């Protein structure tokens, strides 16, 4: 047979091969086996001259696999494809990528035949990565471009390459090749996952799904994002990172990666699992990720930034000497046009407080500059970047050099003050908590300019103890306890410590009465300023805070004792005081809430008690 194969004229070679392929389906097994031997011999000896005929040969092979019933036919076809691929790998890969989706079981087995030898498997994986990245991952329909319902449709070549990668990776023999290409495979598939979230199947495949696919078809892996997630998981399993895959399984990380709402958290959990179970693989992964900050796809930048940011939450960044490269990668994204990327950069920088707290001081100026810049991000009054900056500063201020913090302390205090009354609970909580942390780091060394901000924040903090959101009220408790020592009033600080401990029930009226007594005694010059601030809250949108404002105002002007000589009123007549100020005077003159926290007697109507007495 070898002699025939060597001497056969080229123009007769393909004819003989096609005849042998026909014989594969011969009902006589001996004939079929003989055809298999001849095919393999011809391909081994003369396959080098068949490059132009590869598509035709592959088409005939797939067709015969559909027709033939013998168990020996599939192994024979797999070996034929393997032999052909050793000589014309790119042509075989391109031809198989032309197979219809979803892949049938025979085509899947042909892909797996390309993984039996490590060198060929590495070549095939490299070609598939190139095919997956060559074309755009999706196309936007006219409706999407016009701002209507989002409609992104996956392109066929990257989708086919992703499905093919899964089949090759499913073969145990592919292990060495996967280890060789691990960084490229991991990064390419992570990027593929990120840019296919919410992407639909091509319309012809959608129709196929609606009609119901054949049981022989692997439809479960066809959805664009799911197929990418499954393939990424296969990389981890085949490379020996089973612990990472299992951790993601247990935490629901794979499901999060598939959804728009949970994708960012999914990427974060993947990074956490990698740091814990596959740390030694991270240096090469990060080197491959380095160029992704300039990606044309916003989703890819968000995914990779979330991944990098979470790595700084682990000491693996320091143990593997990755800290500087991670900080550089995040710094390169600080001015990105995408707000989510800028927000995640700040989260990553703040994560240094958890992952490498002993390194914060050395990088203090860089970290503080980034956080303070985040407070001023954009024109959006509820910028998520500003929220992340406040959360990050609260974690960092205790670890940076006092001198580095002092230069920006006043700016931060002024900048976060408007957030105390934000409509969004998260902003109120974060800003008030940060204010408490700023006070904490200033204990015993509070400059006059910052003390002004402390004093200015007292009224909002006291009133927001009645905030309808428990998290905001808790933040106010913490902030007031931290403010106490900076006010240089032991009695007031002791009152804050006594009444505002976490978990202790607060009798607001009693606490406010005690607080105001100390304020009037030790800070009489502040009363006008506190009153002015309180007037703002008479129209607060939060009922409990609105009710607390006249109570606070009244406590600053207590009722005269019974039978005591009536003191002249120093406030202007009620008819000259507009709106909220008039109500504040009424409270001070004995209106509802001046001596207790409650509603007036219904018989008295909405007006203040004692208002008819005049001043």
Coordinates of C-alpha atoms in Angstrom, one line a residue:
X1 CA 0.0 0.0 0.0
X2 CA 2.9 2.3 0.8
X3 CA 4.3 1.7 -2.7
X4 CA 1.0 2.6 -4.3
X5 CA 0.7 5.7 -2.2
X6 CA 4.2 6.9 -3.2
X7 CA 3.8 6.2 -6.9
X8 CA 0.2 7.2 -7.4
X9 CA 0.0 10.3 -9.8
X10 CA -1.2 13.4 -8.1
X11 CA -4.3 13.7 -10.3
X12 CA -5.4 10.2 -9.3
X13 CA -4.7 10.7 -5.5
X14 CA -7.8 12.6 -4.6
X15 CA -10.0 10.3 -6.7
X16 CA -8.7 7.3 -4.9
X17 CA -9.2 9.0 -1.5
X18 CA -12.8 9.9 -2.3
X19 CA -13.5 6.4 -3.4
X20 CA -12.0 5.1 -0.1
X21 CA -14.2 7.5 1.8
X22 CA -17.2 6.1 0.1
X23 CA -16.1 2.6 1.2
X24 CA -16.1 3.7 4.9
X25 CA -19.9 3.1 5.0
X26 CA -19.7 -0.4 3.3
X27 CA -21.9 -2.8 5.3
X28 CA -19.1 -5.4 5.0
X29 CA -16.8 -4.5 7.9
X30 CA -13.7 -6.0 6.3
X31 CA -14.1 -3.7 3.3
X32 CA -14.7 -0.7 5.5
X33 CA -11.6 -1.5 7.6
X34 CA -9.5 -2.0 4.5
X35 CA -10.7 1.4 3.3
X36 CA -9.6 2.9 6.6
X37 CA -6.1 1.5 6.3
X38 CA -5.8 2.8 2.7
X39 CA -7.0 6.3 3.6
X40 CA -4.6 6.6 6.5
X41 CA -1.7 5.4 4.4
X42 CA -2.5 7.8 1.6
X43 CA -2.8 10.7 4.0
X44 CA 0.4 9.8 5.8
X45 CA 2.5 9.4 2.7
X46 CA 1.0 12.0 0.3
X47 CA -1.0 14.4 2.6
X48 CA 1.4 17.2 2.1
X49 CA 0.2 17.8 -1.5
X50 CA -3.5 17.9 -0.5
X51 CA -3.8 21.4 1.1
X52 CA -6.2 22.7 -1.6
X53 CA -8.3 19.6 -1.2
X54 CA -8.7 19.9 2.6
X55 CA -12.2 21.5 2.6
X56 CA -13.5 18.8 0.2
X57 CA -12.0 16.0 2.2
X58 CA -13.4 17.3 5.5
X59 CA -16.8 17.8 3.9
X60 CA -16.8 14.2 2.7
X61 CA -15.7 12.9 6.1
X62 CA -18.5 14.7 8.0
X63 CA -21.0 13.4 5.4
X64 CA -19.9 9.8 5.8
X65 CA -20.0 10.0 9.6
X66 CA -23.6 11.0 9.4
X67 CA -24.4 8.0 7.1
X68 CA -22.1 5.2 8.5
X69 CA -23.3 3.0 11.3
X70 CA -20.2 1.0 12.2
X71 CA -18.5 1.7 15.5
X72 CA -15.1 1.6 13.8
X73 CA -15.9 4.5 11.4
X74 CA -15.6 7.3 13.9
X75 CA -12.2 6.4 15.2
X76 CA -11.0 6.0 11.6
X77 CA -12.3 9.4 10.6
X78 CA -10.7 10.9 13.8
X79 CA -7.4 9.5 12.8
X80 CA -7.7 10.8 9.2
X81 CA -8.4 14.3 10.5
X82 CA -5.5 14.1 12.9
X83 CA -3.1 13.0 10.1
X84 CA -4.4 15.8 7.8
X85 CA -4.0 18.4 10.6
X86 CA -0.4 17.4 11.3
X87 CA 0.3 18.6 7.7
X88 CA -2.3 21.3 7.2
X89 CA -3.4 22.4 10.6
X90 CA -4.7 25.9 9.7
X91 CA -6.7 24.5 6.7
X92 CA -8.3 21.7 8.9
X93 CA -9.2 24.2 11.6
X94 CA -10.8 26.6 9.1
X95 CA -12.7 23.8 7.5
X96 CA -14.1 22.5 10.8
X97 CA -15.0 26.0 11.9
X98 CA -17.4 26.0 8.9
X99 CA -19.4 23.3 10.5
X100 CA -23.0 24.3 11.4
X101 CA -23.9 25.3 14.9
X102 CA -24.7 23.8 17.3
X103 CA -22.0 21.2 16.8
X104 CA -23.3 17.7 16.4
X105 CA -21.6 14.8 18.3
X106 CA -19.5 13.7 15.3
X107 CA -18.0 17.2 14.7
X108 CA -17.3 17.5 18.4
X109 CA -15.3 14.2 18.2
X110 CA -13.4 15.5 15.2
X111 CA -12.3 18.6 17.2
X112 CA -11.3 16.4 20.1
X113 CA -9.1 14.3 17.7
X114 CA -6.9 17.4 17.3
X115 CA -6.0 17.3 20.9
X116 CA -4.4 13.9 21.2
X117 CA -0.9 15.1 20.6
X118 CA 0.4 18.1 22.7
X119 CA 2.2 19.9 20.0
X120 CA -0.7 19.7 17.6
X121 CA -3.1 20.6 20.4
X122 CA -1.1 23.8 21.2
X123 CA -1.1 24.7 17.5
X124 CA -4.9 24.2 17.3
X125 CA -5.6 26.2 20.5
X126 CA -3.5 29.1 19.2
X127 CA -5.3 29.1 15.9
X128 CA -8.7 29.1 17.7
X129 CA -7.7 32.0 19.9
X130 CA -6.7 33.9 16.9
X131 CA -10.1 33.2 15.2
X132 CA -12.0 34.1 18.3
X133 CA -10.3 37.5 18.5
X134 CA -10.1 38.3 14.8
X135 CA -13.7 39.3 14.2
X136 CA -15.8 41.7 16.3
X137 CA -17.7 39.8 19.0
X138 CA -21.1 41.2 18.1
X139 CA -22.9 43.5 15.8
X140 CA -25.4 46.2 16.8
X141 CA -28.7 46.3 15.0
X142 CA -30.2 49.5 13.7
X143 CA -32.7 49.5 16.7
X144 CA -29.8 49.6 19.1
X145 CA -28.0 52.3 17.3
X146 CA -31.2 54.4 17.4
X147 CA -31.4 54.1 21.1
X148 CA -34.2 51.6 21.2
X149 CA -34.2 48.2 22.8
X150 CA -30.6 47.0 23.1
X151 CA -30.1 44.3 20.4
X152 CA -26.6 43.0 20.0
X153 CA -26.1 39.9 17.9
X154 CA -23.1 37.6 18.1
X155 CA -20.9 37.2 15.1
X156 CA -20.5 33.6 13.9
X157 CA -16.8 33.0 13.7
X158 CA -15.9 33.9 17.3
X159 CA -18.9 31.9 18.5
X160 CA -17.8 28.9 16.5
X161 CA -14.2 29.2 17.7
X162 CA -15.4 29.4 21.3
X163 CA -17.5 26.2 20.9
X164 CA -14.5 24.5 19.2
X165 CA -12.2 25.5 22.1
X166 CA -14.6 23.9 24.6
X167 CA -14.4 20.6 22.6
X168 CA -10.6 20.6 22.4
X169 CA -10.3 21.5 26.1
X170 CA -12.6 18.7 27.0
X171 CA -9.9 16.2 26.0
X172 CA -7.6 15.1 28.8
X173 CA -4.7 14.9 26.4
X174 CA -4.9 18.7 25.9
X175 CA -3.6 19.3 29.4
X176 CA 0.1 20.1 28.5
X177 CA -1.0 22.4 25.7
X178 CA -3.4 24.2 28.0
X179 CA -0.6 24.8 30.6
X180 CA 1.6 26.2 27.8
X181 CA -1.0 28.7 26.7
X182 CA -2.7 29.2 30.1
X183 CA -2.3 33.1 30.3
X184 CA -3.5 33.6 26.7
X185 CA -6.4 31.3 27.1
X186 CA -7.5 32.7 30.5
X187 CA -7.3 36.3 29.4
X188 CA -8.9 35.8 25.9
X189 CA -11.8 33.9 27.4
X190 CA -12.3 36.3 30.2
X191 CA -12.5 39.1 27.6
X192 CA -14.8 37.0 25.5
X193 CA -17.2 36.5 28.5
X194 CA -17.2 40.2 29.2
X195 CA -18.2 41.3 25.7
X196 CA -20.9 38.7 25.2
X197 CA -22.9 39.5 28.3
X198 CA -26.5 40.2 27.0
X199 CA -25.5 39.3 23.4
X200 CA -28.0 37.3 21.5
X201 CA -27.6 34.4 19.1
X202 CA -27.6 35.1 15.4
X203 CA -31.2 35.1 14.2
X204 CA -31.0 31.8 12.2
X205 CA -29.8 30.0 15.4
X206 CA -32.5 31.6 17.5
X207 CA -35.1 30.2 15.1
X208 CA -33.4 26.8 15.3
X209 CA -33.7 26.9 19.1
X210 CA -37.4 27.8 18.9
X211 CA -38.0 24.9 16.6
X212 CA -36.2 22.6 19.0
X213 CA -32.8 21.2 18.3
X214 CA -32.0 17.6 17.8
X215 CA -30.9 15.7 21.0
X216 CA -27.6 15.0 19.3
X217 CA -26.7 18.7 19.3
X218 CA -24.9 20.4 22.1
X219 CA -27.2 23.3 22.4
X220 CA -26.5 23.9 26.0
X221 CA -23.2 25.6 25.1
X222 CA -24.4 27.7 22.3
X223 CA -25.7 30.9 24.0
X224 CA -22.7 33.3 23.5
X225 CA -21.9 34.3 27.1
X226 CA -22.7 30.8 28.5
X227 CA -20.4 29.1 25.9
X228 CA -17.6 31.5 26.9
X229 CA -18.1 30.9 30.6
X230 CA -18.2 27.1 30.1
X231 CA -15.0 27.3 28.1
X232 CA -13.2 29.4 30.7
X233 CA -14.2 26.9 33.3
X234 CA -12.8 24.1 31.1
X235 CA -9.5 25.9 31.0
X236 CA -9.3 26.0 34.7
X237 CA -10.2 22.3 35.1
X238 CA -7.8 21.2 32.3
X239 CA -4.9 23.2 33.7
X240 CA -5.1 21.8 37.3
X241 CA -7.0 24.8 38.8
X242 CA -9.9 22.7 40.0
X243 CA -10.0 24.6 43.3
X244 CA -10.7 27.9 41.5
X245 CA -13.5 26.3 39.4
X246 CA -15.0 24.7 42.5
X247 CA -14.8 28.0 44.5
X248 CA -16.7 29.7 41.7
X249 CA -19.2 26.9 41.7
X250 CA -19.9 27.2 45.4
X251 CA -20.2 31.0 45.4
X252 CA -22.3 31.2 42.3
X253 CA -19.6 33.1 40.5
X254 CA -20.2 31.5 37.1
X255 CA -23.9 32.5 37.1
X256 CA -23.0 36.0 38.1
X257 CA -20.5 36.3 35.2
X258 CA -23.4 35.4 32.8
X259 CA -25.6 38.3 33.8
X260 CA -25.4 42.1 33.3
X261 CA -26.3 42.9 36.8
X262 CA -23.9 40.4 38.4
X263 CA -21.0 40.4 35.9
X264 CA -18.8 42.8 37.8
X265 CA -19.2 40.8 41.1
X266 CA -18.6 37.6 39.2
X267 CA -15.2 39.0 37.9
X268 CA -14.4 40.0 41.5
X269 CA -15.1 36.5 42.8
X270 CA -13.0 35.0 40.0
X271 CA -10.0 37.2 41.0
X272 CA -10.5 36.3 44.7
X273 CA -10.5 32.6 43.8
X274 CA -7.4 33.0 41.6
X275 CA -5.6 34.8 44.4
X276 CA -6.4 32.1 46.9
X277 CA -5.9 29.0 44.8
X278 CA -3.8 29.9 41.7
X279 CA -1.5 32.7 42.9
X280 CA 1.6 31.5 41.0
X281 CA -0.2 31.7 37.7
X282 CA -1.1 35.4 38.2
X283 CA 2.1 37.1 37.1
X284 CA 1.8 35.8 33.5
X285 CA -1.9 36.5 33.5
X286 CA -1.3 40.1 34.6
X287 CA 1.3 40.5 31.9
X288 CA -1.2 39.5 29.3
X289 CA -3.9 41.7 30.8
X290 CA -1.6 44.8 30.8
X291 CA -2.7 46.0 27.4
X292 CA -6.5 45.7 27.9
X293 CA -7.0 49.1 29.4
X294 CA -7.1 50.5 25.8
X295 CA -9.8 48.0 24.7
X296 CA -12.4 49.4 22.4
X297 CA -15.1 47.6 24.4
X298 CA -16.3 49.2 27.6
X299 CA -17.4 45.9 29.1
X300 CA -13.9 44.4 28.7
X301 CA -12.3 47.4 30.5
X302 CA -14.8 47.1 33.4
X303 CA -14.2 43.3 33.7
X304 CA -10.5 43.5 33.7
X305 CA -10.5 46.5 36.1
X306 CA -12.7 44.6 38.6
X307 CA -10.4 41.6 38.3
X308 CA -7.2 43.7 39.0
X309 CA -8.9 45.7 41.8
X310 CA -9.8 42.6 43.7
X311 CA -6.2 41.2 43.5
X312 CA -5.1 44.1 45.7
X313 CA -7.5 42.9 48.3
X314 CA -5.2 39.9 48.9
X315 CA -1.7 39.7 50.2
X316 CA -0.8 37.7 47.1
X317 CA -0.1 41.0 45.4
X318 CA 2.8 41.7 47.8
X319 CA 3.9 38.0 48.1
X320 CA 4.4 37.7 44.3
X321 CA 5.8 41.2 43.9
X322 CA 2.9 42.3 41.8
X323 CA 2.0 45.4 43.9
X324 CA 3.8 48.0 41.7
X325 CA 2.5 46.5 38.4
X326 CA -1.0 46.4 39.7
X327 CA -0.9 50.0 40.9
X328 CA 0.5 51.1 37.6
X329 CA -2.2 49.2 35.7
X330 CA -4.9 50.9 37.8
X331 CA -3.3 54.3 37.6
X332 CA -3.4 54.0 33.8
X333 CA -7.2 53.7 34.0
X334 CA -7.8 56.6 36.4
X335 CA -8.9 59.0 33.6
X336 CA -10.9 56.5 31.6
X337 CA -14.0 57.8 30.0
X338 CA -16.1 55.0 31.6
X339 CA -17.3 55.9 35.1
X340 CA -17.5 52.3 36.1
X341 CA -13.8 51.9 35.3
X342 CA -12.9 55.0 37.3
X343 CA -15.0 53.7 40.2
X344 CA -13.3 50.3 40.2
X345 CA -9.9 51.9 40.1
X346 CA -10.7 53.7 43.4
X347 CA -12.0 50.4 44.9
X348 CA -8.7 48.7 43.9
X349 CA -6.6 51.4 45.4
X350 CA -8.6 51.3 48.6
X351 CA -8.2 47.5 48.7
X352 CA -4.6 48.0 49.5
X353 CA -5.8 48.8 53.1
X354 CA -6.9 45.1 53.3
X355 CA -4.4 43.3 51.2
X356 CA -1.2 45.2 52.0
X357 CA -1.9 47.6 54.9
X358 CA 1.8 48.0 55.6
X359 CA 2.3 49.4 52.1
X360 CA -0.3 52.2 52.3
X361 CA 2.0 54.7 54.0
X362 CA 4.5 54.4 51.2
X363 CA 1.9 55.0 48.6
X364 CA -0.1 57.5 50.7
X365 CA 0.2 60.6 48.5
X366 CA -0.8 58.7 45.3
X367 CA -3.8 57.0 47.0
X368 CA -5.1 60.2 48.6
X369 CA -4.7 62.2 45.4
X370 CA -6.7 59.6 43.5
X371 CA -9.5 59.5 46.2
X372 CA -9.8 63.2 46.5
X373 CA -9.9 63.5 42.7
X374 CA -12.7 60.9 42.8
X375 CA -14.8 63.2 45.1
X376 CA -14.8 65.8 42.3
X377 CA -15.6 63.3 39.5
X378 CA -18.0 64.7 36.9
X379 CA -21.1 66.8 37.3
X380 CA -23.4 64.1 38.5
X381 CA -24.4 65.0 42.1
X382 CA -24.7 61.3 42.8
X383 CA -21.6 60.1 41.0
X384 CA -20.8 56.4 41.9
X385 CA -17.2 57.4 41.6
X386 CA -17.6 59.9 44.4
X387 CA -19.3 57.3 46.5
X388 CA -16.5 54.9 46.0
X389 CA -14.0 57.6 46.9
X390 CA -15.7 58.2 50.2
X391 CA -15.8 54.5 51.0
X392 CA -12.1 54.2 50.0
X393 CA -11.0 57.2 52.1
X394 CA -12.7 55.8 55.2
X395 CA -10.5 52.7 54.8
X396 CA -7.3 54.5 54.1
X397 CA -7.2 57.6 56.4
X398 CA -6.0 55.6 59.4
X399 CA -3.1 54.1 57.5
X400 CA -1.6 57.1 55.7
X401 CA 0.9 59.6 57.1
X402 CA -0.8 62.3 59.2
X403 CA 1.1 65.0 57.2
X404 CA -0.1 63.5 53.9
X405 CA -3.7 63.6 55.1
X406 CA -3.6 67.0 56.7
X407 CA -3.0 68.8 53.4
X408 CA -6.3 67.5 52.0
X409 CA -8.3 67.2 55.2
X410 CA -10.3 70.4 54.9
X411 CA -11.1 69.9 51.2
X412 CA -12.5 66.4 51.9
X413 CA -14.6 67.6 54.9
X414 CA -16.0 70.5 52.8
X415 CA -16.6 68.3 49.8
X416 CA -18.5 65.5 51.6
X417 CA -20.7 67.8 53.7
X418 CA -23.5 68.2 51.0
X419 CA -23.8 64.4 50.9
X420 CA -25.1 64.3 54.5
X421 CA -28.5 65.2 53.1
X422 CA -28.4 63.3 49.9
X423 CA -31.6 61.6 48.7
X424 CA -29.6 58.3 48.4
X425 CA -29.0 56.4 51.6
X426 CA -25.7 55.1 50.4
X427 CA -24.3 58.6 50.0
X428 CA -25.6 59.7 53.4
X429 CA -24.1 56.7 55.1
X430 CA -20.7 56.9 53.4
X431 CA -20.2 60.6 53.9
X432 CA -21.2 60.6 57.5
X433 CA -19.1 57.6 58.2
X434 CA -16.1 59.2 56.5
X435 CA -16.7 62.4 58.6
X436 CA -16.4 60.2 61.7
X437 CA -13.2 58.6 60.5
X438 CA -11.7 62.0 59.7
X439 CA -12.5 63.1 63.3
X440 CA -11.0 59.9 64.6
X441 CA -7.6 60.4 63.0
X442 CA -7.6 64.0 64.2
X443 CA -8.1 63.2 67.9
X444 CA -5.9 65.6 70.0
X445 CA -4.6 67.4 66.9
X446 CA -7.5 69.1 65.3
X447 CA -6.7 72.4 63.5
X448 CA -9.1 75.3 63.8
X449 CA -10.1 75.2 60.1
X450 CA -11.2 71.6 60.5
X451 CA -12.8 72.3 63.8
X452 CA -15.1 74.7 62.0
X453 CA -16.3 71.8 59.9
X454 CA -16.8 69.7 63.0
X455 CA -19.0 72.4 64.5
X456 CA -20.9 72.9 61.3
X457 CA -21.7 69.2 61.1
X458 CA -23.1 68.9 64.6
X459 CA -26.7 69.9 63.7
X460 CA -27.0 67.6 60.7
X461 CA -25.5 64.7 62.6
X462 CA -27.8 65.1 65.6
X463 CA -30.9 65.4 63.4
X464 CA -30.0 62.4 61.2
X465 CA -30.0 60.3 64.3
X466 CA -33.7 60.2 63.4
X467 CA -33.0 59.2 59.8
X468 CA -35.5 56.6 58.6
X469 CA -32.5 54.4 57.4
X470 CA -30.9 52.5 60.2
X471 CA -27.5 52.5 58.4
X472 CA -27.5 56.4 58.3
X473 CA -28.5 56.6 62.0
X474 CA -25.7 54.2 62.9
X475 CA -23.2 56.2 60.9
X476 CA -24.3 59.4 62.8
X477 CA -23.8 57.6 66.2
X478 CA -20.2 56.7 65.1
X479 CA -19.5 60.2 63.7
X480 CA -20.7 62.0 66.9
X481 CA -18.7 59.7 69.1
X482 CA -15.6 60.6 67.1
X483 CA -16.4 64.3 67.0
X484 CA -16.7 64.5 70.8
X485 CA -13.0 64.6 71.7
X486 CA -12.3 67.2 69.1
X487 CA -14.8 69.6 70.7
X488 CA -12.6 69.8 73.9
X489 CA -15.7 69.4 76.1
X490 CA -15.4 66.3 78.3
X491 CA -19.1 66.5 79.4
X492 CA -20.3 66.6 75.8
X493 CA -17.9 63.8 74.7
X494 CA -19.0 61.7 77.7
X495 CA -22.7 62.2 76.7
X496 CA -22.0 61.1 73.2
X497 CA -20.1 58.0 74.4
X498 CA -22.9 57.2 76.9
X499 CA -26.0 57.6 74.7
X500 CA -24.6 56.7 71.3
X501 CA -23.1 53.3 71.7
X502 CA -24.0 50.8 69.0
X503 CA -26.8 48.5 70.0
X504 CA -28.1 50.8 72.8
X505 CA -31.6 52.2 72.5
X506 CA -31.6 55.9 72.2
X507 CA -34.2 58.2 73.9
X508 CA -33.8 61.0 71.5
X509 CA -35.6 63.7 73.5
X510 CA -33.5 63.0 76.6
X511 CA -30.3 62.8 74.7
X512 CA -31.0 66.0 72.8
X513 CA -31.9 67.8 76.0
X514 CA -28.5 66.7 77.6
X515 CA -26.6 67.7 74.5
X516 CA -28.1 71.1 74.2
X517 CA -27.5 71.9 77.8
X518 CA -23.8 71.2 77.3
X519 CA -23.7 73.2 74.0
X520 CA -25.4 76.2 75.6
X521 CA -23.1 76.1 78.6
X522 CA -19.8 75.5 76.8
X523 CA -20.5 77.0 73.3
X524 CA -23.0 79.8 73.7
X525 CA -21.7 81.5 70.6
X526 CA -22.7 78.5 68.5
X527 CA -26.4 78.7 69.2
X528 CA -27.2 81.1 66.4
X529 CA -25.3 79.0 63.9
X530 CA -27.1 75.8 65.1
X531 CA -30.5 77.5 64.9
X532 CA -29.8 78.6 61.4
X533 CA -28.8 75.1 60.3
X534 CA -31.9 73.6 62.0
X535 CA -34.2 75.9 60.0
X536 CA -33.1 74.1 56.8
X537 CA -34.5 70.8 58.2
X538 CA -38.0 72.2 58.9
X539 CA -38.7 71.3 55.3
X540 CA -36.8 68.0 55.2
X541 CA -38.3 65.2 53.1
X542 CA -37.8 62.7 55.9
X543 CA -40.7 62.9 58.4
X544 CA -38.7 61.9 61.5
X545 CA -35.9 64.3 60.7
X546 CA -38.4 67.1 60.0
X547 CA -40.0 66.4 63.4
X548 CA -36.6 66.4 65.1
X549 CA -35.7 69.9 63.8
X550 CA -38.2 71.9 66.0
X551 CA -37.4 69.7 68.9
X552 CA -33.7 70.6 68.6
X553 CA -34.5 74.3 68.1
X554 CA -36.8 74.2 71.1
X555 CA -34.1 72.6 73.3
X556 CA -31.8 75.6 72.4
X557 CA -34.5 78.0 73.9
X558 CA -36.0 76.1 76.8
X559 CA -39.3 77.2 78.4
X560 CA -39.0 79.5 81.5
X561 CA -39.5 77.8 84.8
X562 CA -43.0 78.1 86.4
X563 CA -43.5 81.4 88.4
X564 CA -40.2 82.7 87.2
X565 CA -39.9 86.3 86.0
X566 CA -40.7 86.5 82.3
X567 CA -37.6 87.5 80.3
X568 CA -37.9 89.8 77.4
X569 CA -37.8 88.0 74.0
X570 CA -34.8 88.9 71.9
X571 CA -36.3 87.4 68.7
X572 CA -38.3 89.6 66.3
X573 CA -42.1 89.3 66.3
X574 CA -43.5 86.2 64.5
X575 CA -45.0 88.3 61.7
X576 CA -41.5 89.4 60.6
X577 CA -40.0 85.8 60.6
X578 CA -40.6 83.9 57.4
X579 CA -41.7 80.2 57.1
X580 CA -39.4 77.8 58.9
X581 CA -37.9 80.4 61.1
X582 CA -41.4 81.3 62.4
X583 CA -42.0 77.7 63.3
X584 CA -38.7 77.5 65.0
X585 CA -39.6 80.5 67.2
X586 CA -42.9 78.9 68.0
X587 CA -41.1 75.8 69.2
X588 CA -38.8 78.0 71.2
X589 CA -41.8 79.8 72.8
X590 CA -43.3 76.6 74.0
X591 CA -44.7 75.0 70.8
X592 CA -44.9 71.3 70.1
X593 CA -41.7 69.5 70.8
X594 CA -40.1 72.1 72.9
X595 CA -40.2 70.0 76.0
X596 CA -40.9 66.5 74.6
X597 CA -40.8 64.6 71.3
X598 CA -44.4 64.3 70.3
X599 CA -47.3 65.7 68.4
X600 CA -49.5 68.6 69.8
X601 CA -52.9 67.9 71.3
X602 CA -55.3 67.6 68.4
X603 CA -57.7 70.0 70.1
X604 CA -55.1 72.7 69.8
X605 CA -54.8 72.3 66.0
X606 CA -51.6 72.6 63.9
X607 CA -50.6 75.9 65.4
X608 CA -48.0 76.3 68.1
X609 CA -49.1 76.3 71.7
X610 CA -48.4 79.6 73.4
X611 CA -48.0 81.6 70.2
X612 CA -51.0 83.8 71.2
X613 CA -49.0 85.0 74.1
X614 CA -46.7 87.0 71.9
X615 CA -43.1 87.8 72.6

